[in-house]
Short mmCIF file of N, CA and C in Angstrom, two decimals:
data_model
loop_
_atom_site.label_atom_id
_atom_site.label_comp_id
_atom_site.label_asym_id
_atom_site.label_seq_id
_atom_site.Cartn_x
_atom_site.Cartn_y
_atom_site.Cartn_z
N MET A 2 -29.17 -7.19 10.79
CA MET A 2 -27.83 -6.91 10.33
C MET A 2 -27.40 -8.03 9.39
N ASN A 3 -26.69 -7.67 8.36
CA ASN A 3 -26.22 -8.63 7.37
C ASN A 3 -25.07 -9.46 7.96
N ALA A 4 -25.13 -10.78 7.78
CA ALA A 4 -24.12 -11.67 8.33
C ALA A 4 -22.82 -11.65 7.53
N GLU A 5 -22.87 -11.17 6.29
CA GLU A 5 -21.68 -11.14 5.46
C GLU A 5 -20.82 -9.93 5.79
N THR A 6 -19.52 -10.13 5.73
CA THR A 6 -18.58 -9.05 5.95
C THR A 6 -18.47 -8.23 4.67
N PRO A 7 -18.45 -6.90 4.75
CA PRO A 7 -18.28 -6.10 3.54
C PRO A 7 -16.94 -6.42 2.86
N GLN A 8 -16.91 -6.27 1.55
CA GLN A 8 -15.75 -6.69 0.77
C GLN A 8 -14.65 -5.66 0.68
N ALA A 9 -14.75 -4.56 1.39
CA ALA A 9 -13.69 -3.55 1.47
C ALA A 9 -13.26 -3.04 0.10
N GLN A 10 -14.21 -2.86 -0.78
CA GLN A 10 -13.94 -2.28 -2.09
C GLN A 10 -12.96 -3.09 -2.94
N ILE A 11 -12.84 -4.38 -2.69
CA ILE A 11 -11.99 -5.23 -3.52
C ILE A 11 -12.69 -5.43 -4.85
N PRO A 12 -11.98 -5.17 -5.97
CA PRO A 12 -12.61 -5.30 -7.29
C PRO A 12 -13.16 -6.70 -7.53
N ASN A 13 -14.25 -6.79 -8.29
CA ASN A 13 -14.89 -8.08 -8.57
C ASN A 13 -13.97 -9.04 -9.30
N VAL A 14 -13.07 -8.51 -10.13
CA VAL A 14 -12.13 -9.36 -10.86
C VAL A 14 -11.27 -10.15 -9.87
N VAL A 15 -10.89 -9.51 -8.78
CA VAL A 15 -10.08 -10.19 -7.77
C VAL A 15 -10.90 -11.24 -7.05
N LEU A 16 -12.15 -10.93 -6.77
CA LEU A 16 -13.00 -11.85 -6.01
C LEU A 16 -13.41 -13.08 -6.82
N GLU A 17 -13.35 -13.01 -8.15
CA GLU A 17 -13.77 -14.12 -9.00
C GLU A 17 -12.81 -15.31 -8.94
N HIS A 18 -11.54 -15.06 -8.70
CA HIS A 18 -10.53 -16.12 -8.70
C HIS A 18 -10.19 -16.52 -7.28
N GLU A 19 -10.08 -17.82 -7.07
CA GLU A 19 -9.87 -18.36 -5.72
C GLU A 19 -8.58 -17.88 -5.08
N ARG A 20 -7.47 -17.87 -5.80
CA ARG A 20 -6.18 -17.50 -5.23
C ARG A 20 -5.83 -16.04 -5.45
N ALA A 21 -6.65 -15.31 -6.19
CA ALA A 21 -6.33 -13.92 -6.50
C ALA A 21 -6.31 -13.05 -5.25
N ILE A 22 -7.13 -13.37 -4.27
CA ILE A 22 -7.16 -12.56 -3.05
C ILE A 22 -5.83 -12.65 -2.32
N ASP A 23 -5.15 -13.81 -2.39
CA ASP A 23 -3.83 -13.93 -1.78
C ASP A 23 -2.83 -13.00 -2.46
N LEU A 24 -2.86 -12.97 -3.78
CA LEU A 24 -1.96 -12.08 -4.52
C LEU A 24 -2.28 -10.62 -4.23
N TYR A 25 -3.56 -10.30 -4.10
CA TYR A 25 -3.98 -8.94 -3.80
C TYR A 25 -3.45 -8.53 -2.42
N MET A 26 -3.56 -9.40 -1.44
CA MET A 26 -3.07 -9.09 -0.10
C MET A 26 -1.55 -8.97 -0.07
N ILE A 27 -0.86 -9.79 -0.86
CA ILE A 27 0.59 -9.69 -0.95
C ILE A 27 0.98 -8.34 -1.55
N ALA A 28 0.27 -7.91 -2.57
CA ALA A 28 0.57 -6.62 -3.20
C ALA A 28 0.30 -5.47 -2.24
N VAL A 29 -0.80 -5.52 -1.51
CA VAL A 29 -1.11 -4.47 -0.52
C VAL A 29 -0.04 -4.46 0.57
N GLY A 30 0.34 -5.62 1.05
CA GLY A 30 1.38 -5.69 2.07
C GLY A 30 2.72 -5.18 1.58
N ALA A 31 3.05 -5.49 0.32
CA ALA A 31 4.32 -5.02 -0.25
C ALA A 31 4.34 -3.50 -0.35
N MET A 32 3.23 -2.89 -0.77
CA MET A 32 3.18 -1.43 -0.84
C MET A 32 3.33 -0.80 0.53
N ALA A 33 2.71 -1.40 1.54
CA ALA A 33 2.82 -0.87 2.90
C ALA A 33 4.25 -1.00 3.42
N ILE A 34 4.89 -2.14 3.13
CA ILE A 34 6.27 -2.34 3.58
C ILE A 34 7.21 -1.37 2.89
N ILE A 35 7.03 -1.15 1.58
CA ILE A 35 7.87 -0.20 0.86
C ILE A 35 7.76 1.19 1.46
N ALA A 36 6.54 1.61 1.76
CA ALA A 36 6.34 2.94 2.35
C ALA A 36 7.00 3.02 3.72
N LEU A 37 6.82 1.99 4.55
CA LEU A 37 7.41 2.01 5.89
C LEU A 37 8.94 1.98 5.85
N VAL A 38 9.51 1.18 4.97
CA VAL A 38 10.97 1.11 4.87
C VAL A 38 11.53 2.45 4.42
N ALA A 39 10.88 3.10 3.48
CA ALA A 39 11.35 4.40 3.01
C ALA A 39 11.26 5.45 4.12
N ILE A 40 10.18 5.43 4.89
CA ILE A 40 10.03 6.40 5.98
C ILE A 40 11.06 6.13 7.08
N VAL A 41 11.24 4.87 7.45
CA VAL A 41 12.24 4.52 8.47
C VAL A 41 13.64 4.88 7.98
N GLY A 42 13.91 4.65 6.71
CA GLY A 42 15.21 5.03 6.15
C GLY A 42 15.45 6.52 6.22
N ALA A 43 14.42 7.31 5.95
CA ALA A 43 14.54 8.77 6.05
C ALA A 43 14.79 9.20 7.49
N ILE A 44 14.12 8.55 8.44
CA ILE A 44 14.33 8.87 9.85
C ILE A 44 15.76 8.53 10.27
N VAL A 45 16.26 7.39 9.83
CA VAL A 45 17.63 6.99 10.16
C VAL A 45 18.62 7.97 9.56
N LEU A 46 18.42 8.36 8.30
CA LEU A 46 19.31 9.33 7.67
C LEU A 46 19.30 10.65 8.42
N ALA A 47 18.13 11.10 8.83
CA ALA A 47 18.03 12.35 9.58
C ALA A 47 18.71 12.22 10.95
N PHE A 48 18.58 11.06 11.56
CA PHE A 48 19.17 10.84 12.88
C PHE A 48 20.69 10.91 12.84
N VAL A 49 21.29 10.38 11.77
CA VAL A 49 22.76 10.39 11.67
C VAL A 49 23.28 11.67 11.02
N GLY A 50 22.39 12.60 10.70
CA GLY A 50 22.81 13.90 10.18
C GLY A 50 23.04 13.96 8.69
N LYS A 51 22.58 12.99 7.96
CA LYS A 51 22.71 13.00 6.50
C LYS A 51 21.52 13.70 5.86
N ALA A 52 21.74 14.22 4.68
CA ALA A 52 20.64 14.85 3.93
C ALA A 52 19.73 13.76 3.37
N ILE A 53 18.44 14.01 3.44
CA ILE A 53 17.46 13.05 2.93
C ILE A 53 17.20 13.38 1.46
N PRO A 54 17.50 12.46 0.55
CA PRO A 54 17.26 12.74 -0.87
C PRO A 54 15.77 12.87 -1.18
N GLY A 55 15.46 13.67 -2.17
CA GLY A 55 14.08 13.87 -2.57
C GLY A 55 13.42 12.61 -3.09
N GLU A 56 14.23 11.68 -3.59
CA GLU A 56 13.68 10.43 -4.13
C GLU A 56 13.00 9.60 -3.05
N VAL A 57 13.43 9.77 -1.80
CA VAL A 57 12.79 9.03 -0.70
C VAL A 57 11.32 9.40 -0.62
N TRP A 58 11.03 10.69 -0.69
CA TRP A 58 9.64 11.14 -0.59
C TRP A 58 8.85 10.78 -1.84
N THR A 59 9.53 10.68 -2.97
CA THR A 59 8.86 10.22 -4.19
C THR A 59 8.42 8.77 -4.03
N VAL A 60 9.31 7.93 -3.52
CA VAL A 60 8.98 6.52 -3.30
C VAL A 60 7.85 6.38 -2.29
N VAL A 61 7.91 7.17 -1.21
CA VAL A 61 6.85 7.12 -0.21
C VAL A 61 5.52 7.53 -0.83
N GLY A 62 5.53 8.61 -1.61
CA GLY A 62 4.30 9.08 -2.24
C GLY A 62 3.70 8.07 -3.20
N ILE A 63 4.56 7.45 -4.00
CA ILE A 63 4.07 6.45 -4.95
C ILE A 63 3.51 5.23 -4.21
N ALA A 64 4.21 4.77 -3.19
CA ALA A 64 3.75 3.59 -2.45
C ALA A 64 2.44 3.86 -1.72
N VAL A 65 2.34 5.03 -1.08
CA VAL A 65 1.11 5.36 -0.37
C VAL A 65 -0.03 5.59 -1.35
N GLY A 66 0.25 6.22 -2.49
CA GLY A 66 -0.78 6.42 -3.51
C GLY A 66 -1.28 5.10 -4.07
N ALA A 67 -0.36 4.18 -4.36
CA ALA A 67 -0.76 2.87 -4.87
C ALA A 67 -1.56 2.10 -3.82
N LEU A 68 -1.14 2.21 -2.58
CA LEU A 68 -1.85 1.54 -1.49
C LEU A 68 -3.26 2.08 -1.33
N SER A 69 -3.41 3.39 -1.42
CA SER A 69 -4.75 3.98 -1.27
C SER A 69 -5.66 3.60 -2.42
N VAL A 70 -5.12 3.50 -3.62
CA VAL A 70 -5.93 3.08 -4.77
C VAL A 70 -6.33 1.61 -4.63
N MET A 71 -5.40 0.78 -4.18
CA MET A 71 -5.70 -0.65 -4.04
C MET A 71 -6.73 -0.89 -2.94
N ILE A 72 -6.66 -0.15 -1.86
CA ILE A 72 -7.60 -0.34 -0.76
C ILE A 72 -8.91 0.39 -1.03
N GLY A 73 -8.83 1.59 -1.59
CA GLY A 73 -10.02 2.43 -1.77
C GLY A 73 -10.93 1.99 -2.89
N GLY A 74 -10.44 1.30 -3.86
CA GLY A 74 -11.27 0.86 -4.97
C GLY A 74 -11.34 1.87 -6.09
N GLU A 75 -12.23 1.59 -7.03
CA GLU A 75 -12.38 2.41 -8.22
C GLU A 75 -13.29 3.60 -7.95
N ARG A 76 -13.04 4.67 -8.70
CA ARG A 76 -13.97 5.80 -8.66
C ARG A 76 -15.11 5.52 -9.60
N LYS A 77 -16.29 5.94 -9.22
CA LYS A 77 -17.45 5.68 -10.08
C LYS A 77 -18.07 6.97 -10.52
#
């Protein structure tokens, strides 16, 4: 078995710079937080009986899409 941990599809450009991985993780975390905040906000709005605006689902879709691209890597 290989002793190295797989790189989880992180682009080579990110791996070349020493501090770039920190920025990459911050960006991934920010996208996850944005998606979670939007979903929790929609749940709170539904709980208090308010209509959920369509923009909430747009923000969730964009954040989850960006997160999947950042984690999944490039298509070849």
